[in-house]
Tab-separated table of C-alpha atoms in Angstrom:
chain	number	residue	atom	x	y	z
A	302	MET	CA	-8.432	56.396	27.122
A	303	LYS	CA	-9.701	59.333	25.067
A	304	GLN	CA	-6.409	59.480	23.202
A	305	LEU	CA	-6.602	55.729	22.474
A	306	ASP	CA	-10.125	56.097	21.106
A	307	GLU	CA	-8.961	58.889	18.817
A	308	LEU	CA	-6.061	56.794	17.534
A	309	ARG	CA	-8.404	53.904	16.828
A	310	LYS	CA	-10.677	56.211	14.843
A	311	GLN	CA	-7.690	57.217	12.728
A	312	ILE	CA	-6.863	53.519	12.134
A	313	ASP	CA	-10.507	52.847	11.219
A	314	ALA	CA	-10.379	55.623	8.628
A	315	ILE	CA	-7.183	54.219	7.142
A	316	ASP	CA	-8.691	50.698	7.092
A	317	ASP	CA	-11.697	52.033	5.167
A	318	GLU	CA	-9.349	53.444	2.546
A	319	LEU	CA	-7.317	50.236	2.452
A	320	VAL	CA	-10.409	48.164	1.705
A	321	LYS	CA	-11.387	50.509	-1.124
A	322	LEU	CA	-7.903	50.170	-2.607
A	323	TYR	CA	-7.930	46.395	-2.048
A	324	LEU	CA	-11.216	46.047	-3.931
A	325	LYS	CA	-9.786	48.123	-6.743
A	326	ARG	CA	-6.689	45.899	-6.748
A	327	MET	CA	-8.826	42.734	-6.925
A	328	ASP	CA	-10.712	44.140	-9.924
A	329	ILE	CA	-7.380	44.422	-11.707
A	330	VAL	CA	-6.396	40.944	-10.448
A	331	ARG	CA	-9.481	39.645	-12.239
A	332	LEU	CA	-8.278	41.244	-15.482
A	333	VAL	CA	-4.828	39.748	-14.903
A	334	ALA	CA	-6.426	36.310	-14.512
A	335	GLU	CA	-8.238	36.737	-17.828
A	336	ALA	CA	-4.999	37.799	-19.522
A	337	LYS	CA	-3.098	34.846	-18.053
A	338	ALA	CA	-5.814	32.455	-19.152
A	339	HIS	CA	-5.646	33.876	-22.678
A	340	CYS	CA	-1.872	33.468	-23.012
A	341	GLY	CA	-1.555	30.304	-20.902
A	342	ALA	CA	0.570	31.892	-18.173
A	343	THR	CA	0.712	30.383	-14.664
A	344	VAL	CA	-0.899	32.023	-11.643
A	345	SER	CA	2.316	32.155	-9.598
A	346	ASP	CA	5.189	34.464	-10.495
A	347	SER	CA	7.617	34.377	-7.568
A	348	ALA	CA	10.188	36.605	-9.299
A	349	ARG	CA	7.638	39.397	-9.689
A	350	GLU	CA	6.462	38.961	-6.090
A	351	ASP	CA	10.036	39.317	-4.807
A	352	ALA	CA	10.528	42.423	-6.935
A	353	VAL	CA	7.317	43.999	-5.643
A	354	VAL	CA	8.253	43.368	-2.001
A	355	TYR	CA	11.717	44.830	-2.570
A	356	ARG	CA	10.335	47.955	-4.291
A	357	LEU	CA	7.721	48.612	-1.612
A	358	SER	CA	10.031	48.041	1.360
A	359	LYS	CA	13.351	49.514	0.210
A	360	ASP	CA	12.614	53.023	1.545
A	361	ALA	CA	10.800	51.850	4.679
A	362	PRO	CA	12.469	51.800	8.123
A	363	ASP	CA	14.277	48.522	8.793
A	364	GLN	CA	12.057	47.714	11.757
A	365	VAL	CA	8.960	47.452	9.534
A	366	LYS	CA	10.416	45.967	6.337
A	367	LEU	CA	9.657	42.391	7.375
A	368	TYR	CA	6.093	43.391	8.273
A	369	ILE	CA	5.644	44.791	4.772
A	370	LYS	CA	6.937	41.514	3.388
A	371	GLU	CA	4.444	39.557	5.509
A	372	LEU	CA	1.603	41.888	4.530
A	373	TYR	CA	2.236	41.430	0.841
A	374	ARG	CA	2.721	37.719	1.207
A	375	THR	CA	-0.906	37.644	2.379
A	376	VAL	CA	-1.983	40.001	-0.420
A	377	PHE	CA	-0.297	37.729	-2.972
A	378	HIS	CA	-1.955	34.630	-1.464
A	379	THR	CA	-5.427	36.108	-1.703
A	380	SER	CA	-4.801	37.475	-5.190
A	381	LYS	CA	-3.594	34.121	-6.504
A	382	SER	CA	-6.466	32.283	-4.837
A	383	TYR	CA	-8.924	34.676	-6.466
A	384	GLN	CA	-7.239	34.155	-9.826
A	385	ALA	CA	-7.442	30.398	-9.289
A	386	THR	CA	-11.237	30.587	-9.011
A	387	LEU	CA	-11.382	32.417	-12.340
A	388	MET	CA	-9.031	30.175	-14.317
A	389	ASP	CA	-9.497	26.553	-15.326
A	390	LYS	CA	-6.259	24.770	-14.555
A	391	SER	CA	-5.309	21.181	-15.166
A	392	SER	CA	-2.765	18.596	-14.080
A	393	PRO	CA	-2.442	14.811	-14.419
A	394	THR	CA	-4.463	14.353	-11.232
A	395	THR	CA	-7.305	16.700	-12.186
A	396	ASP	CA	-7.495	15.090	-15.638
A	397	MET	CA	-7.860	11.699	-13.934
A	398	LEU	CA	-10.481	13.052	-11.539
A	399	ALA	CA	-12.439	14.592	-14.425
A	400	GLU	CA	-12.725	11.136	-15.982
A	401	LYS	CA	-13.802	9.579	-12.691
A	402	LEU	CA	-16.442	12.256	-12.154
A	403	LYS	CA	-18.123	11.470	-15.461
A	404	LYS	CA	-19.825	8.462	-13.891
A	405	GLU	CA	-22.207	8.364	-10.932
A	406	PRO	CA	-20.303	7.436	-7.750
A	407	ALA	CA	-21.153	4.019	-6.332
A	408	ALA	CA	-21.293	2.842	-2.725
A	409	LEU	CA	-18.571	0.709	-1.187
A	410	PRO	CA	-19.211	-2.958	-2.010
A	411	VAL	CA	-20.998	-5.098	0.565
A	412	SER	CA	-18.408	-7.860	0.302
A	413	ALA	CA	-14.721	-7.603	-0.541
A	414	ALA	CA	-11.314	-9.201	-0.022
A	415	VAL	CA	-9.620	-7.093	2.655
A	416	ALA	CA	-6.033	-7.106	3.940
A	417	CYS	CA	-5.439	-6.399	7.644
A	418	GLN	CA	-2.314	-6.390	9.785
A	419	GLY	CA	-2.113	-8.831	12.685
A	420	VAL	CA	-4.248	-11.852	13.463
A	421	LYS	CA	-7.891	-12.615	14.201
A	422	GLY	CA	-9.252	-10.098	16.702
A	423	ALA	CA	-7.253	-7.115	15.395
A	424	ASN	CA	-8.957	-3.702	15.562
A	425	SER	CA	-8.399	-3.281	11.812
A	426	ALA	CA	-10.571	-6.352	11.244
A	427	ALA	CA	-13.393	-4.741	13.227
A	428	VAL	CA	-13.064	-1.670	11.001
A	429	ALA	CA	-13.107	-3.857	7.886
A	430	LYS	CA	-16.424	-5.309	9.054
A	431	LYS	CA	-17.741	-1.775	9.631
A	432	LEU	CA	-16.869	-0.754	6.074
A	433	PHE	CA	-17.755	-4.038	4.364
A	434	PRO	CA	-20.578	-6.030	5.998
A	435	ILE	CA	-19.258	-9.303	4.504
A	436	PRO	CA	-15.449	-9.061	4.301
A	437	ASP	CA	-13.049	-11.850	3.369
A	438	ILE	CA	-10.144	-10.883	5.622
A	439	THR	CA	-6.556	-11.954	5.047
A	440	TYR	CA	-4.104	-11.167	7.818
A	441	PHE	CA	-0.536	-10.022	7.222
A	442	LYS	CA	2.323	-9.836	9.668
A	443	SER	CA	3.186	-6.194	9.009
A	444	PHE	CA	1.703	-2.929	7.752
A	445	GLU	CA	3.987	-3.283	4.742
A	446	GLY	CA	2.360	-6.623	3.992
A	447	VAL	CA	-1.017	-4.879	3.729
A	448	PHE	CA	0.319	-2.235	1.322
A	449	SER	CA	2.047	-4.907	-0.766
A	450	ALA	CA	-1.069	-7.101	-0.921
A	451	VAL	CA	-3.144	-4.231	-2.269
A	452	GLU	CA	-0.487	-3.052	-4.725
A	453	LYS	CA	-0.039	-6.585	-6.102
A	454	GLY	CA	-3.792	-7.161	-6.358
A	455	LEU	CA	-3.853	-9.987	-3.792
A	456	CYS	CA	-6.623	-8.114	-1.920
A	457	GLU	CA	-9.059	-5.490	-3.209
A	458	PHE	CA	-8.749	-3.321	-0.109
A	459	GLY	CA	-6.501	-2.830	2.886
A	460	VAL	CA	-7.314	-1.353	6.300
A	461	LEU	CA	-4.589	0.443	8.266
A	462	PRO	CA	-4.471	2.575	11.442
A	463	ILE	CA	-3.102	6.038	10.754
A	464	GLU	CA	-3.745	8.206	13.797
A	465	ASN	CA	-4.745	7.897	17.427
A	466	SER	CA	-6.268	10.699	19.478
A	467	THR	CA	-3.933	9.954	22.401
A	468	ALA	CA	-0.691	8.598	20.922
A	469	GLY	CA	-0.699	10.575	17.670
A	470	SER	CA	0.212	9.477	14.157
A	471	VAL	CA	1.223	5.930	13.269
A	472	GLN	CA	4.568	6.919	11.774
A	473	ASP	CA	5.286	3.493	10.249
A	474	VAL	CA	2.198	3.819	8.061
A	475	TYR	CA	3.078	7.361	6.980
A	476	ASP	CA	6.572	6.223	6.034
A	477	LEU	CA	5.187	3.342	3.952
A	478	MET	CA	2.829	5.706	2.143
A	479	LYS	CA	5.864	7.099	0.300
A	480	LYS	CA	6.868	3.636	-0.911
A	481	TYR	CA	3.696	2.064	-2.299
A	482	ASN	CA	1.137	2.918	-4.979
A	483	PHE	CA	-2.367	3.088	-3.541
A	484	TYR	CA	-5.403	5.323	-3.036
A	485	ILE	CA	-7.497	6.013	0.044
A	486	VAL	CA	-11.115	5.175	-0.768
A	487	SER	CA	-12.676	5.293	2.695
A	488	ALA	CA	-11.837	5.878	6.350
A	489	ALA	CA	-13.340	5.274	9.750
A	490	ARG	CA	-12.793	6.663	13.227
A	491	VAL	CA	-13.533	4.177	15.986
A	492	LYS	CA	-13.374	4.297	19.772
A	493	ILE	CA	-10.581	2.156	21.178
A	494	GLU	CA	-11.008	0.565	24.590
A	495	HIS	CA	-8.070	-1.458	25.867
A	496	CYS	CA	-8.430	-4.236	28.406
A	497	LEU	CA	-5.757	-5.968	30.444
A	498	VAL	CA	-6.066	-9.692	29.746
A	499	ALA	CA	-4.141	-12.751	30.888
A	500	LYS	CA	-4.398	-16.526	31.242
A	501	GLN	CA	-7.323	-17.940	33.205
A	502	GLY	CA	-6.428	-17.991	36.891
A	503	ALA	CA	-4.180	-14.923	36.703
A	504	SER	CA	-4.781	-11.755	38.717
A	505	ILE	CA	-3.662	-8.154	38.356
A	506	LYS	CA	-1.176	-8.648	41.194
A	507	SER	CA	0.418	-11.605	39.425
A	508	ILE	CA	1.177	-9.683	36.213
A	509	LYS	CA	4.861	-8.807	35.779
A	510	LYS	CA	4.974	-8.064	32.038
A	511	VAL	CA	2.436	-6.597	29.583
A	512	ILE	CA	2.794	-6.948	25.834
A	513	SER	CA	0.931	-5.126	23.075
A	514	HIS	CA	1.369	-2.913	20.041
A	515	PRO	CA	3.524	0.192	20.766
A	516	GLN	CA	0.526	2.465	20.177
A	517	ALA	CA	-1.539	0.563	22.761
A	518	LEU	CA	1.337	0.663	25.254
A	519	SER	CA	1.591	4.417	24.689
A	520	GLN	CA	-2.155	4.914	25.107
A	521	CYS	CA	-2.025	3.083	28.470
A	522	ALA	CA	1.355	4.406	29.656
A	523	GLU	CA	0.132	5.930	32.936
A	524	TYR	CA	-1.864	2.824	33.840
A	525	LEU	CA	1.130	0.566	33.165
A	526	LYS	CA	3.407	2.846	35.171
A	527	LYS	CA	1.119	2.528	38.199
A	528	LEU	CA	1.125	-1.260	37.801
A	529	GLY	CA	4.916	-1.183	37.820
A	530	VAL	CA	5.187	-3.823	35.109
A	531	GLU	CA	7.684	-4.461	32.335
A	532	THR	CA	6.401	-3.803	28.814
A	533	GLU	CA	7.164	-5.457	25.509
A	534	ALA	CA	6.123	-4.418	22.010
A	535	ALA	CA	4.190	-6.773	19.735
A	536	GLU	CA	3.166	-6.454	16.103
A	537	ASN	CA	-0.493	-6.003	16.986
A	538	THR	CA	-2.841	-6.034	19.980
A	539	ALA	CA	-4.384	-9.262	18.695
A	540	VAL	CA	-0.926	-10.774	18.183
A	541	ALA	CA	-0.179	-9.920	21.808
A	542	ALA	CA	-3.361	-11.657	22.975
A	543	LYS	CA	-2.565	-14.697	20.859
A	544	LEU	CA	0.969	-14.906	22.287
A	545	VAL	CA	-0.372	-14.797	25.856
A	546	SER	CA	-2.922	-17.505	25.086
A	547	GLU	CA	-0.190	-19.773	23.708
A	548	CYS	CA	2.259	-19.375	26.586
A	549	ASP	CA	2.124	-21.054	29.992
A	550	ASP	CA	3.296	-18.014	31.946
A	551	GLY	CA	0.546	-16.546	34.113
A	552	THR	CA	2.626	-13.453	34.876
A	553	ILE	CA	2.310	-12.119	31.312
A	554	GLY	CA	-0.640	-9.976	30.295
A	555	ALA	CA	-1.702	-8.238	27.102
A	556	LEU	CA	-3.559	-5.098	26.105
A	557	CYS	CA	-6.314	-5.709	23.575
A	558	SER	CA	-10.049	-5.294	23.070
A	559	SER	CA	-12.495	-7.314	25.169
A	560	ASP	CA	-13.694	-9.135	22.042
A	561	CYS	CA	-10.129	-10.069	21.213
A	562	GLY	CA	-9.565	-11.383	24.727
A	563	GLU	CA	-12.640	-13.566	24.445
A	564	ILE	CA	-11.540	-14.900	21.033
A	565	TYR	CA	-8.340	-16.237	22.589
A	566	GLY	CA	-9.992	-17.514	25.780
A	567	LEU	CA	-8.244	-15.023	28.042
A	568	LYS	CA	-9.427	-13.595	31.339
A	569	ILE	CA	-10.243	-9.883	31.371
A	570	LEU	CA	-8.494	-8.539	34.458
A	571	GLU	CA	-9.561	-4.927	33.972
A	572	LYS	CA	-11.508	-3.064	31.320
A	573	SER	CA	-10.950	0.383	29.825
A	574	VAL	CA	-7.375	0.881	31.020
A	575	GLN	CA	-6.397	3.530	28.458
A	576	ASP	CA	-5.203	6.792	30.005
A	577	SER	CA	-7.756	8.961	28.203
A	578	ALA	CA	-11.491	8.410	28.292
A	579	VAL	CA	-11.571	9.856	24.776
A	580	ASN	CA	-9.399	7.390	22.877
A	581	SER	CA	-10.133	6.821	19.211
A	582	THR	CA	-8.126	5.637	16.244
A	583	ARG	CA	-8.542	6.692	12.661
A	584	PHE	CA	-8.197	3.946	10.051
A	585	ILE	CA	-7.841	4.364	6.296
A	586	CYS	CA	-9.083	1.935	3.692
A	587	ILE	CA	-6.801	1.719	0.651
A	588	ALA	CA	-7.245	0.310	-2.853
A	589	LYS	CA	-5.093	-0.101	-5.945
A	590	ASN	CA	-7.235	2.152	-8.127
A	591	PRO	CA	-8.476	5.717	-7.448
A	592	GLU	CA	-12.177	5.076	-6.959
A	593	ILE	CA	-14.415	7.847	-5.588
A	594	TYR	CA	-17.378	6.465	-3.682
A	595	LYS	CA	-20.599	8.140	-2.580
A	596	GLY	CA	-20.362	10.930	-0.055
A	597	ALA	CA	-16.649	11.645	-0.580
A	598	ASP	CA	-15.982	14.898	1.284
A	599	ARG	CA	-12.376	14.557	2.438
A	600	ILE	CA	-9.233	14.694	0.314
A	601	SER	CA	-5.691	13.556	1.118
A	602	ILE	CA	-2.581	14.613	-0.775
A	603	MET	CA	1.162	14.242	-0.320
A	604	MET	CA	3.704	16.728	-1.653
A	605	SER	CA	7.204	18.103	-1.243
A	606	ILE	CA	7.668	21.753	-0.313
A	607	SER	CA	10.768	23.811	-1.037
A	608	HIS	CA	13.087	24.204	1.953
A	609	LYS	CA	12.919	27.967	2.444
A	610	PRO	CA	11.178	30.371	4.851
A	611	GLY	CA	7.460	30.804	4.269
A	612	SER	CA	7.020	27.820	1.921
A	613	LEU	CA	4.694	25.864	4.205
A	614	ASN	CA	2.827	29.020	5.166
A	615	SER	CA	2.313	29.753	1.477
A	616	VAL	CA	0.673	26.364	0.917
A	617	ILE	CA	-1.505	26.637	4.027
A	618	GLY	CA	-2.571	30.104	2.883
A	619	LYS	CA	-3.989	28.645	-0.325
A	620	PHE	CA	-6.416	26.474	1.653
A	621	SER	CA	-7.362	29.327	3.971
A	622	ALA	CA	-8.027	31.751	1.133
A	623	LEU	CA	-10.452	29.289	-0.460
A	624	GLY	CA	-12.220	28.560	2.826
A	625	LEU	CA	-11.101	24.917	2.827
A	626	ASN	CA	-10.662	23.341	6.254
A	627	LEU	CA	-7.305	21.631	6.796
A	628	VAL	CA	-7.887	18.797	9.266
A	629	LYS	CA	-4.446	17.181	9.306
A	630	ILE	CA	-0.850	18.082	8.441
A	631	GLU	CA	1.939	15.561	8.842
A	632	SER	CA	5.565	15.754	7.742
A	633	ARG	CA	8.028	12.913	7.209
A	634	PRO	CA	11.660	13.126	6.038
A	635	ILE	CA	12.450	12.091	2.472
A	636	PRO	CA	14.957	9.207	2.511
A	637	ASN	CA	18.454	9.930	1.157
A	638	SER	CA	17.882	13.680	1.246
A	639	GLU	CA	19.102	16.462	3.513
A	640	PHE	CA	16.397	18.464	5.313
A	641	GLU	CA	13.723	17.596	2.742
A	642	PHE	CA	10.279	16.528	3.854
A	643	MET	CA	7.095	15.145	2.387
A	644	PHE	CA	3.997	16.841	3.740
A	645	TYR	CA	0.653	15.094	4.063
A	646	PHE	CA	-2.490	17.215	3.971
A	647	ASP	CA	-6.026	16.082	4.776
A	648	PHE	CA	-8.687	18.653	4.005
A	649	GLU	CA	-12.434	18.864	3.662
A	650	GLY	CA	-13.589	19.377	0.099
A	651	ASP	CA	-15.487	18.008	-2.875
A	652	VAL	CA	-13.390	17.004	-5.894
A	653	ALA	CA	-16.293	18.038	-8.095
A	654	ASP	CA	-15.864	21.632	-6.906
A	655	LYS	CA	-14.023	23.784	-9.451
A	656	LYS	CA	-12.017	25.647	-6.822
A	657	VAL	CA	-10.851	22.351	-5.300
A	658	LEU	CA	-9.762	20.998	-8.682
A	659	ASN	CA	-7.935	24.233	-9.449
A	660	LEU	CA	-6.148	24.075	-6.095
A	661	ILE	CA	-5.077	20.476	-6.678
A	662	ALA	CA	-3.765	21.422	-10.121
A	663	GLU	CA	-1.901	24.425	-8.723
A	664	LEU	CA	-0.291	22.365	-5.952
A	665	GLU	CA	0.652	19.532	-8.289
A	666	ASN	CA	2.125	21.812	-10.938
A	667	GLY	CA	4.093	23.708	-8.304
A	668	SER	CA	5.639	20.727	-6.495
A	669	ASP	CA	8.532	18.473	-7.475
A	670	LYS	CA	6.836	15.524	-5.792
A	671	PHE	CA	3.051	15.384	-5.602
A	672	THR	CA	0.747	12.430	-4.961
A	673	PHE	CA	-3.028	12.446	-4.847
A	674	LEU	CA	-3.879	9.951	-2.097
A	675	GLY	CA	-7.643	9.939	-2.488
A	676	ALA	CA	-11.065	11.498	-2.051
A	677	TYR	CA	-13.264	9.610	0.402
A	678	LYS	CA	-15.879	9.611	3.158
A	679	GLU	CA	-14.848	9.082	6.768
A	680	LEU	CA	-17.255	7.114	8.940
A	681	VAL	CA	-17.574	7.912	12.627
């Protein structure tokens, strides 16, 4: 133990020297940032970084060369992040945001035309009423119908489920996000409680088949397994309830909210049948134009990342170095491409913050495909 303590003291002494040298390096990084700003050079210089790593590791033992590479990858991340705070950068998105920030942000309107997927009783409609006290809701058969309605200007806003705490991301919505032009202007996280409903006179023992949206079926998978019933996917939990109400088969049940069951005159056989007591779904509210409403403290972006080792880690490091909390990362394949993915990032931040604007500009300028999805407040 004494020998270990002595070795740790030696490491402590080396760490003290490393910090002194690091501070000295960052002083020079500051001067580099000023020089780059003066001549218009970019913060990133991957060719120089590769050359530095090669020079520093070429005479090192093979077993530590990769550790040197990883060490300097972190050094480069922190250096570039520091430079980013010292340089004013711009991109099409930050120019747009600068214009938006010139005016005082307003609150979401009290009344609005809102697109929702499904039929009356859908959870998205309940969210629409939470966001807009007096909504004029139009229902569409599919998620794509909601995106299309907003893009074409048929509805001012659209409400879509994007993630569930039990079943995960709603992949269909993420895939459609690559296809349509829209902006997220608000979001809400709501508790989801599924009930088993059926025709009046039915009982749990009489149920042979349960229909609902795939996410609801997934969230109640263990319960349904114990029932030993057949399952069938529907477009929406409310659609499932409506189908049951319109059929004459008392052996078919549906998973939906209790309010939805009551709307369609169905009997609630059992409440709260989801597998997890903590079951919530996150919904986004989209609009055609990039409005920033009061209290916006979350930002969503979508971007492509080069298909090589360390690329994703490099992007994540930029958020970490600036102290920005990443709350969601999702990847989806790019159609008609080989091993290329679009990455979705949700992070906490204020678009009025200089470091956030600089980061957005850096990410946009460094990506072949970049989309600013919105800055918004999420209600809970």
